[in-house]
């Protein structure tokens, strides 16, 4: 009896050894694994382990059979979506696929739907999306720039001093403005193909400062520090720098962030949205109005991130040079406005009453003086 169980376990393990090779034999163009896989336990060591591998093999075989039959049907958006779903279903628990993703983070394999699925799950489950949404709402990008933000793909920003993805700039962090004297590195990983017949879509990149002081209106406005259109992107573009000069059409060149003294912290928001037809203006910009005029909405924002910066003594020379070279003026210095200007004049009903008392006292004093002198006081 014991030898019979051992033979059964060995047979099960042998069947399992075909898990990666079975996938390659049935669908060589869709197999996301790049090499053979060795089980963690030798055959016959654990019957439960061998049974689990056998189940994965049979489940994958059934999924691949359904996938092959679906590929023989006429192509349509519905069938393409179903093919992607079945590819994920067939390979998401494949040990070789899992190992490849652990080793590469999916880089070089994003043409496989299962790799995009795993990357998206990691982006959501390991807190990347949660951190981004927290900063976008905590720092009032919503609602100052956008009414809402349904979701977003990873838009990763790194400066010249942190050029690797492991040292990517955290969304909402405070950066020295001099670090952004040159455009940073910016990459976007899409998880889904654009909803067109082409695997590529056209996108627009904007960098907006919603905290640009406006002395004329005694308030803050939006200033565009960079704009580029006609950027071709696909699920395979995750390693491409969006600031690359050979990519897309630049309509507003890079203007380095230069937060003026006394103007507080500035938010510099980087947005990638589905293609727009008209170029934005650098000054007097309003993102909501711009999206509305282009027939777009917050749902068309596919990637977003931001950094903050403020005036410091160390950056004083950089900020002065930026104002002089890019705006043609000297860097302004702002101070705290009077309460009457900040909150509106008069401040309250009590302030109105106090002002009326002062005016009445002044008028009485003038009248008394005129009666003594005998002529109106001019």
Protein backbone atom coordinates (compact mmCIF):
# COMPACT_ATOMS: atom_id res chain seq x y z
CA UNK A 1 0.00 0.00 0.00
CA UNK A 2 2.82 2.34 0.93
CA UNK A 3 4.68 1.70 -2.34
CA UNK A 4 1.44 2.27 -4.28
CA UNK A 5 1.04 5.71 -2.65
CA UNK A 6 4.64 6.56 -3.47
CA UNK A 7 4.16 5.59 -7.10
CA UNK A 8 1.00 7.71 -7.29
CA UNK A 9 2.77 10.71 -5.78
CA UNK A 10 5.66 10.28 -8.18
CA UNK A 11 3.29 10.12 -11.15
CA UNK A 12 1.53 13.27 -10.00
CA UNK A 13 4.83 15.08 -9.60
CA UNK A 14 5.95 14.03 -13.06
CA UNK A 15 2.73 15.36 -14.53
CA UNK A 16 3.39 18.64 -12.75
CA UNK A 17 6.88 19.04 -14.20
CA UNK A 18 5.17 20.00 -17.44
CA UNK A 19 3.53 23.17 -16.04
CA UNK A 20 5.80 25.73 -17.76
CA UNK A 21 6.52 23.61 -20.81
CA UNK A 22 2.82 22.87 -21.28
CA UNK A 23 2.12 26.59 -21.49
CA UNK A 24 4.85 27.05 -24.07
CA UNK A 25 3.68 24.13 -26.15
CA UNK A 26 0.10 25.34 -26.37
CA UNK A 27 0.63 29.11 -26.62
CA UNK A 28 4.18 30.14 -27.35
CA UNK A 29 3.23 33.73 -28.16
CA UNK A 30 1.44 34.31 -24.87
CA UNK A 31 3.72 32.53 -22.39
CA UNK A 32 5.05 35.25 -20.09
CA UNK A 33 7.65 33.02 -18.44
CA UNK A 34 11.13 33.39 -19.83
CA UNK A 35 12.78 30.25 -18.46
CA UNK A 36 12.08 26.82 -16.98
CA UNK A 37 10.96 26.53 -13.41
CA UNK A 38 12.15 24.11 -10.73
CA UNK A 39 9.67 23.09 -8.00
CA UNK A 40 10.58 24.03 -4.45
CA UNK A 41 10.17 20.42 -3.27
CA UNK A 42 11.42 17.26 -4.99
CA UNK A 43 8.75 14.95 -6.37
CA UNK A 44 7.17 12.74 -3.72
CA UNK A 45 8.27 14.89 -0.77
CA UNK A 46 4.82 16.30 -0.09
CA UNK A 47 1.69 14.78 -1.56
CA UNK A 48 -0.30 17.97 -0.92
CA UNK A 49 2.31 20.02 -2.77
CA UNK A 50 2.30 17.59 -5.71
CA UNK A 51 -1.50 17.59 -5.83
CA UNK A 52 -1.55 21.39 -5.85
CA UNK A 53 0.87 21.52 -8.76
CA UNK A 54 -1.15 18.91 -10.61
CA UNK A 55 -4.30 20.96 -10.14
CA UNK A 56 -2.57 24.09 -11.45
CA UNK A 57 -1.44 22.15 -14.50
CA UNK A 58 -4.92 20.86 -15.33
CA UNK A 59 -6.56 24.24 -14.66
CA UNK A 60 -4.06 26.00 -16.90
CA UNK A 61 -4.62 23.42 -19.64
CA UNK A 62 -8.38 24.01 -19.60
CA UNK A 63 -7.92 27.79 -19.68
CA UNK A 64 -5.48 27.59 -22.59
CA UNK A 65 -7.84 25.33 -24.53
CA UNK A 66 -10.64 27.88 -24.16
CA UNK A 67 -8.18 30.62 -25.10
CA UNK A 68 -7.14 28.90 -28.33
CA UNK A 69 -10.75 28.35 -29.39
CA UNK A 70 -11.56 32.01 -28.73
CA UNK A 71 -8.60 33.18 -30.82
CA UNK A 72 -10.08 31.40 -33.84
CA UNK A 73 -13.19 33.60 -33.73
CA UNK A 74 -13.47 36.99 -35.53
CA UNK A 75 -11.78 39.75 -33.59
CA UNK A 76 -13.89 42.28 -31.68
CA UNK A 77 -13.44 44.51 -28.62
CA UNK A 78 -15.44 42.03 -26.56
CA UNK A 79 -13.40 39.03 -27.70
CA UNK A 80 -10.13 40.91 -27.10
CA UNK A 81 -11.18 41.68 -23.55
CA UNK A 82 -12.13 38.05 -23.00
CA UNK A 83 -8.79 36.88 -24.42
CA UNK A 84 -6.97 39.16 -21.98
CA UNK A 85 -9.06 37.80 -19.11
CA UNK A 86 -8.36 34.19 -20.06
CA UNK A 87 -4.63 34.87 -20.43
CA UNK A 88 -4.58 36.27 -16.91
CA UNK A 89 -6.61 33.32 -15.66
CA UNK A 90 -4.26 30.81 -17.32
CA UNK A 91 -0.99 32.29 -16.11
CA UNK A 92 -1.66 34.28 -12.95
CA UNK A 93 -0.90 31.27 -10.70
CA UNK A 94 1.76 29.77 -12.95
CA UNK A 95 4.94 29.37 -10.83
CA UNK A 96 7.27 30.32 -13.70
CA UNK A 97 5.25 33.48 -14.39
CA UNK A 98 5.27 34.44 -10.73
CA UNK A 99 9.02 33.98 -10.53
CA UNK A 100 9.60 36.06 -13.66
CA UNK A 101 7.52 38.88 -12.21
CA UNK A 102 9.38 38.78 -8.88
CA UNK A 103 12.71 39.00 -10.69
CA UNK A 104 11.80 41.68 -13.25
CA UNK A 105 8.80 43.58 -11.79
CA UNK A 106 7.29 42.90 -15.21
CA UNK A 107 9.80 45.08 -17.05
CA UNK A 108 10.26 43.82 -20.58
CA UNK A 109 7.11 41.70 -20.32
CA UNK A 110 4.31 44.28 -20.23
CA UNK A 111 3.00 43.02 -23.57
CA UNK A 112 1.59 40.12 -21.53
CA UNK A 113 -1.76 40.83 -19.92
CA UNK A 114 -0.87 38.72 -16.89
CA UNK A 115 2.22 40.84 -16.19
CA UNK A 116 0.15 44.03 -16.37
CA UNK A 117 -2.39 42.43 -14.06
CA UNK A 118 0.28 41.54 -11.51
CA UNK A 119 1.84 45.01 -11.75
CA UNK A 120 -1.51 46.70 -11.24
CA UNK A 121 -2.33 44.49 -8.26
CA UNK A 122 1.00 45.33 -6.66
CA UNK A 123 0.50 49.08 -7.34
CA UNK A 124 -2.84 48.90 -5.54
CA UNK A 125 -2.11 46.41 -2.77
CA UNK A 126 1.31 47.68 -1.70
CA UNK A 127 0.03 51.21 -1.13
CA UNK A 128 1.25 53.08 -4.21
CA UNK A 129 -2.23 54.14 -5.30
CA UNK A 130 -3.36 54.80 -1.72
CA UNK A 131 -0.40 57.10 -1.05
CA UNK A 132 -0.99 59.01 -4.27
CA UNK A 133 -4.70 59.49 -3.57
CA UNK A 134 -3.99 60.54 0.00
CA UNK A 135 -1.57 63.25 -1.13
CA UNK A 136 -3.80 64.43 -3.97
CA UNK A 137 -6.69 64.97 -1.55
CA UNK A 138 -4.66 66.01 1.49
CA UNK A 139 -2.85 68.71 -0.49
CA UNK A 140 -6.12 69.84 -2.13
CA UNK A 141 -5.20 69.06 -5.72
CA UNK A 142 -8.78 67.82 -5.53
CA UNK A 143 -10.72 70.15 -5.59
CA UNK A 144 -8.34 73.06 -6.42
CA UNK A 145 -7.40 71.65 -9.84
CA UNK A 146 -9.77 68.73 -10.42
CA UNK A 147 -13.29 68.06 -9.13
CA UNK A 148 -12.35 64.43 -8.46
CA UNK A 149 -9.91 61.73 -9.53
CA UNK A 150 -11.44 58.30 -10.18
CA UNK A 151 -8.10 56.49 -10.49
CA UNK A 152 -4.63 56.80 -11.98
CA UNK A 153 -1.72 54.77 -13.31
CA UNK A 154 1.76 55.05 -11.78
CA UNK A 155 3.36 58.32 -12.91
CA UNK A 156 6.88 58.14 -11.48
CA UNK A 157 9.04 61.23 -11.08
CA UNK A 158 12.75 61.14 -10.34
CA UNK A 159 15.25 63.98 -10.33
CA UNK A 160 18.77 63.91 -11.71
CA UNK A 161 20.07 63.11 -8.24
CA UNK A 162 17.64 60.19 -7.86
CA UNK A 163 17.65 58.69 -11.32
CA UNK A 164 16.67 55.14 -10.36
CA UNK A 165 13.12 53.92 -9.85
CA UNK A 166 14.08 52.75 -6.33
CA UNK A 167 14.76 56.39 -5.40
CA UNK A 168 11.68 57.85 -7.08
CA UNK A 169 10.40 61.09 -5.58
CA UNK A 170 7.50 60.48 -3.23
CA UNK A 171 4.27 62.25 -4.27
CA UNK A 172 3.76 65.46 -2.32
CA UNK A 173 7.29 65.60 -0.91
CA UNK A 174 9.11 68.94 -0.54
CA UNK A 175 11.94 69.40 -3.02
CA UNK A 176 14.51 72.15 -3.48
CA UNK A 177 13.50 74.27 -6.47
CA UNK A 178 17.08 74.21 -7.76
CA UNK A 179 16.84 70.42 -8.12
CA UNK A 180 14.12 71.05 -10.70
CA UNK A 181 16.17 73.57 -12.68
CA UNK A 182 16.14 70.96 -15.46
CA UNK A 183 13.16 68.75 -16.29
CA UNK A 184 13.02 65.64 -14.09
CA UNK A 185 12.66 62.11 -15.40
CA UNK A 186 9.00 61.14 -15.72
CA UNK A 187 7.62 57.72 -16.67
CA UNK A 188 4.08 56.38 -16.96
CA UNK A 189 3.07 52.72 -16.82
CA UNK A 190 -0.28 52.05 -18.46
CA UNK A 191 -2.11 48.87 -17.52
CA UNK A 192 -4.62 48.78 -20.38
CA UNK A 193 -4.37 49.35 -24.09
CA UNK A 194 -5.98 52.60 -25.29
CA UNK A 195 -9.58 52.15 -26.40
CA UNK A 196 -8.64 52.37 -30.08
CA UNK A 197 -7.74 49.90 -32.79
CA UNK A 198 -4.08 50.88 -32.32
CA UNK A 199 -2.06 49.63 -29.33
CA UNK A 200 -0.79 53.20 -28.94
CA UNK A 201 -2.70 56.27 -27.82
CA UNK A 202 -1.93 60.00 -27.94
CA UNK A 203 -1.51 61.85 -24.66
CA UNK A 204 -0.83 65.35 -23.29
CA UNK A 205 1.59 66.24 -20.49
CA UNK A 206 1.05 69.31 -18.30
CA UNK A 207 2.97 70.69 -15.32
CA UNK A 208 0.83 73.19 -13.40
CA UNK A 209 1.48 75.40 -10.37
CA UNK A 210 -1.89 76.28 -8.78
CA UNK A 211 -0.18 78.53 -6.20
CA UNK A 212 1.21 81.23 -8.47
CA UNK A 213 0.67 84.66 -6.80
CA UNK A 214 -1.38 87.23 -8.67
CA UNK A 215 -0.78 90.73 -7.22
CA UNK A 216 -3.46 92.21 -9.51
CA UNK A 217 -6.20 90.10 -7.96
CA UNK A 218 -4.56 89.67 -4.54
CA UNK A 219 -5.01 85.91 -4.89
CA UNK A 220 -3.43 82.86 -6.46
CA UNK A 221 -3.76 81.56 -10.00
CA UNK A 222 -2.55 78.64 -12.11
CA UNK A 223 0.66 78.81 -14.11
CA UNK A 224 1.74 76.20 -16.67
CA UNK A 225 5.42 75.32 -16.37
CA UNK A 226 5.43 72.79 -19.21
CA UNK A 227 3.11 71.45 -21.90
CA UNK A 228 3.58 68.74 -24.50
CA UNK A 229 1.05 67.09 -26.84
CA UNK A 230 1.06 64.18 -29.31
CA UNK A 231 2.87 61.84 -26.92
CA UNK A 232 2.50 58.25 -28.21
CA UNK A 233 2.20 55.80 -25.31
CA UNK A 234 1.25 52.16 -24.89
CA UNK A 235 1.56 49.48 -22.24
CA UNK A 236 5.16 49.02 -23.42
CA UNK A 237 6.14 52.66 -22.73
CA UNK A 238 6.68 52.32 -18.99
CA UNK A 239 10.42 53.02 -19.19
CA UNK A 240 10.23 55.98 -21.59
CA UNK A 241 10.99 59.45 -20.21
CA UNK A 242 8.07 61.72 -21.09
CA UNK A 243 10.40 64.74 -21.16
CA UNK A 244 12.48 63.15 -23.93
CA UNK A 245 12.87 65.79 -26.66
CA UNK A 246 12.24 63.22 -29.40
CA UNK A 247 8.87 62.30 -27.92
CA UNK A 248 5.73 64.26 -28.81
CA UNK A 249 5.43 67.97 -29.57
CA UNK A 250 6.52 70.53 -26.99
CA UNK A 251 4.19 73.55 -26.95
CA UNK A 252 5.43 75.27 -23.77
CA UNK A 253 9.07 74.76 -22.85
CA UNK A 254 10.20 73.89 -19.34
CA UNK A 255 10.12 76.82 -16.92
CA UNK A 256 11.87 75.84 -13.67
CA UNK A 257 9.84 76.19 -10.49
CA UNK A 258 10.72 79.43 -8.69
CA UNK A 259 8.59 80.01 -5.58
CA UNK A 260 8.98 83.68 -4.67
CA UNK A 261 9.93 84.77 -1.18
CA UNK A 262 6.88 85.08 1.04
CA UNK A 263 4.57 83.16 -1.32
CA UNK A 264 4.53 79.99 0.79
CA UNK A 265 4.69 76.41 -0.43
CA UNK A 266 3.88 75.80 -4.09
CA UNK A 267 2.40 72.58 -5.48
CA UNK A 268 3.83 71.52 -8.82
CA UNK A 269 1.40 69.04 -10.33
CA UNK A 270 2.41 66.73 -13.18
CA UNK A 271 -0.55 65.41 -15.21
CA UNK A 272 -0.84 63.06 -18.17
CA UNK A 273 -4.23 63.13 -19.87
CA UNK A 274 -5.76 61.82 -23.04
CA UNK A 275 -4.86 63.91 -26.05
CA UNK A 276 -6.09 67.49 -26.28
CA UNK A 277 -6.18 69.54 -29.48
CA UNK A 278 -5.41 73.09 -28.30
CA UNK A 279 -2.29 74.38 -26.55
CA UNK A 280 -2.69 75.87 -23.07
CA UNK A 281 -1.52 79.35 -22.11
CA UNK A 282 1.27 79.75 -19.58
CA UNK A 283 -0.48 82.43 -17.50
CA UNK A 284 -4.13 82.75 -16.59
CA UNK A 285 -4.63 79.01 -17.00
CA UNK A 286 -7.54 77.09 -15.50
CA UNK A 287 -7.37 73.31 -15.73
CA UNK A 288 -11.09 72.69 -15.28
CA UNK A 289 -12.00 75.15 -18.02
CA UNK A 290 -9.30 73.73 -20.27
CA UNK A 291 -10.58 70.16 -19.86
CA UNK A 292 -14.16 71.29 -20.43
CA UNK A 293 -13.25 73.17 -23.62
CA UNK A 294 -11.49 70.04 -24.91
CA UNK A 295 -14.43 67.77 -24.12
CA UNK A 296 -12.39 66.11 -21.39
CA UNK A 297 -12.98 65.47 -17.70
CA UNK A 298 -11.11 64.24 -14.64
CA UNK A 299 -11.70 60.69 -15.88
CA UNK A 300 -9.33 61.46 -18.79
CA UNK A 301 -6.42 62.06 -16.42
CA UNK A 302 -4.48 58.78 -16.65
CA UNK A 303 -1.51 59.76 -14.47
CA UNK A 304 -0.77 62.36 -11.82
CA UNK A 305 1.89 63.17 -9.25
CA UNK A 306 3.16 66.29 -7.51
CA UNK A 307 5.99 67.81 -5.52
CA UNK A 308 6.11 70.90 -3.34
CA UNK A 309 8.72 73.62 -3.07
CA UNK A 310 9.17 76.94 -1.27
CA UNK A 311 11.64 79.81 -1.12
CA UNK A 312 14.82 79.15 0.85
CA UNK A 313 18.01 81.12 1.28
CA UNK A 314 19.95 78.34 -0.48
CA UNK A 315 17.69 78.64 -3.55
CA UNK A 316 17.59 82.45 -3.59
CA UNK A 317 20.07 82.80 -6.47
CA UNK A 318 18.35 80.10 -8.53
CA UNK A 319 14.95 81.74 -8.03
CA UNK A 320 16.29 85.20 -8.92
CA UNK A 321 17.95 83.84 -12.07
CA UNK A 322 14.79 82.00 -13.09
CA UNK A 323 12.63 85.12 -12.80
CA UNK A 324 15.19 87.16 -14.69
CA UNK A 325 15.86 84.64 -17.47
CA UNK A 326 12.39 83.17 -17.97
CA UNK A 327 10.01 85.96 -16.97
CA UNK A 328 12.15 89.02 -17.65
CA UNK A 329 11.55 90.57 -14.22
CA UNK A 330 13.20 90.61 -10.84
CA UNK A 331 11.98 88.08 -8.31
CA UNK A 332 9.24 89.67 -6.17
CA UNK A 333 9.12 89.55 -2.40
CA UNK A 334 5.73 89.07 -0.80
CA UNK A 335 4.65 89.83 2.74
CA UNK A 336 1.64 89.04 4.83
CA UNK A 337 -1.34 91.14 3.69
CA UNK A 338 -3.21 93.35 6.17
CA UNK A 339 -6.21 91.72 7.73
CA UNK A 340 -8.51 94.13 5.90
CA UNK A 341 -7.07 92.91 2.58
CA UNK A 342 -6.89 89.26 3.56
CA UNK A 343 -10.37 88.87 4.94
CA UNK A 344 -12.20 91.76 3.27
CA UNK A 345 -13.07 95.21 4.65
CA UNK A 346 -14.86 95.80 6.94
CA UNK A 347 -14.05 92.74 8.99
CA UNK A 348 -17.37 92.37 10.77
CA UNK A 349 -20.45 94.19 12.02
CA UNK A 350 -18.43 95.26 15.05
CA UNK A 351 -15.77 96.74 12.78
CA UNK A 352 -18.47 98.59 10.83
CA UNK A 353 -19.79 100.10 14.07
CA UNK A 354 -16.30 101.16 15.15
CA UNK A 355 -15.69 102.85 11.80
CA UNK A 356 -19.00 104.75 12.06
CA UNK A 357 -18.07 105.97 15.55
CA UNK A 358 -14.70 107.21 14.29
CA UNK A 359 -16.32 109.06 11.39
CA UNK A 360 -18.96 110.64 13.65
CA UNK A 361 -16.29 111.80 16.10
CA UNK A 362 -14.28 113.29 13.24
CA UNK A 363 -17.30 115.13 11.82
CA UNK A 364 -18.15 116.54 15.27
CA UNK A 365 -14.60 117.73 15.77
CA UNK A 366 -14.57 119.45 12.38
CA UNK A 367 -17.94 121.15 13.05
CA UNK A 368 -16.75 122.40 16.45
CA UNK A 369 -13.56 123.76 14.94
CA UNK A 370 -15.49 125.57 12.22
CA UNK A 371 -17.76 127.22 14.79
CA UNK A 372 -14.76 128.56 16.68
CA UNK A 373 -12.80 129.76 13.65
CA UNK A 374 -15.84 131.02 11.81
CA UNK A 375 -14.99 129.59 8.41
CA UNK A 376 -15.04 126.17 6.88
CA UNK A 377 -11.82 124.16 7.31
CA UNK A 378 -10.37 123.00 4.04
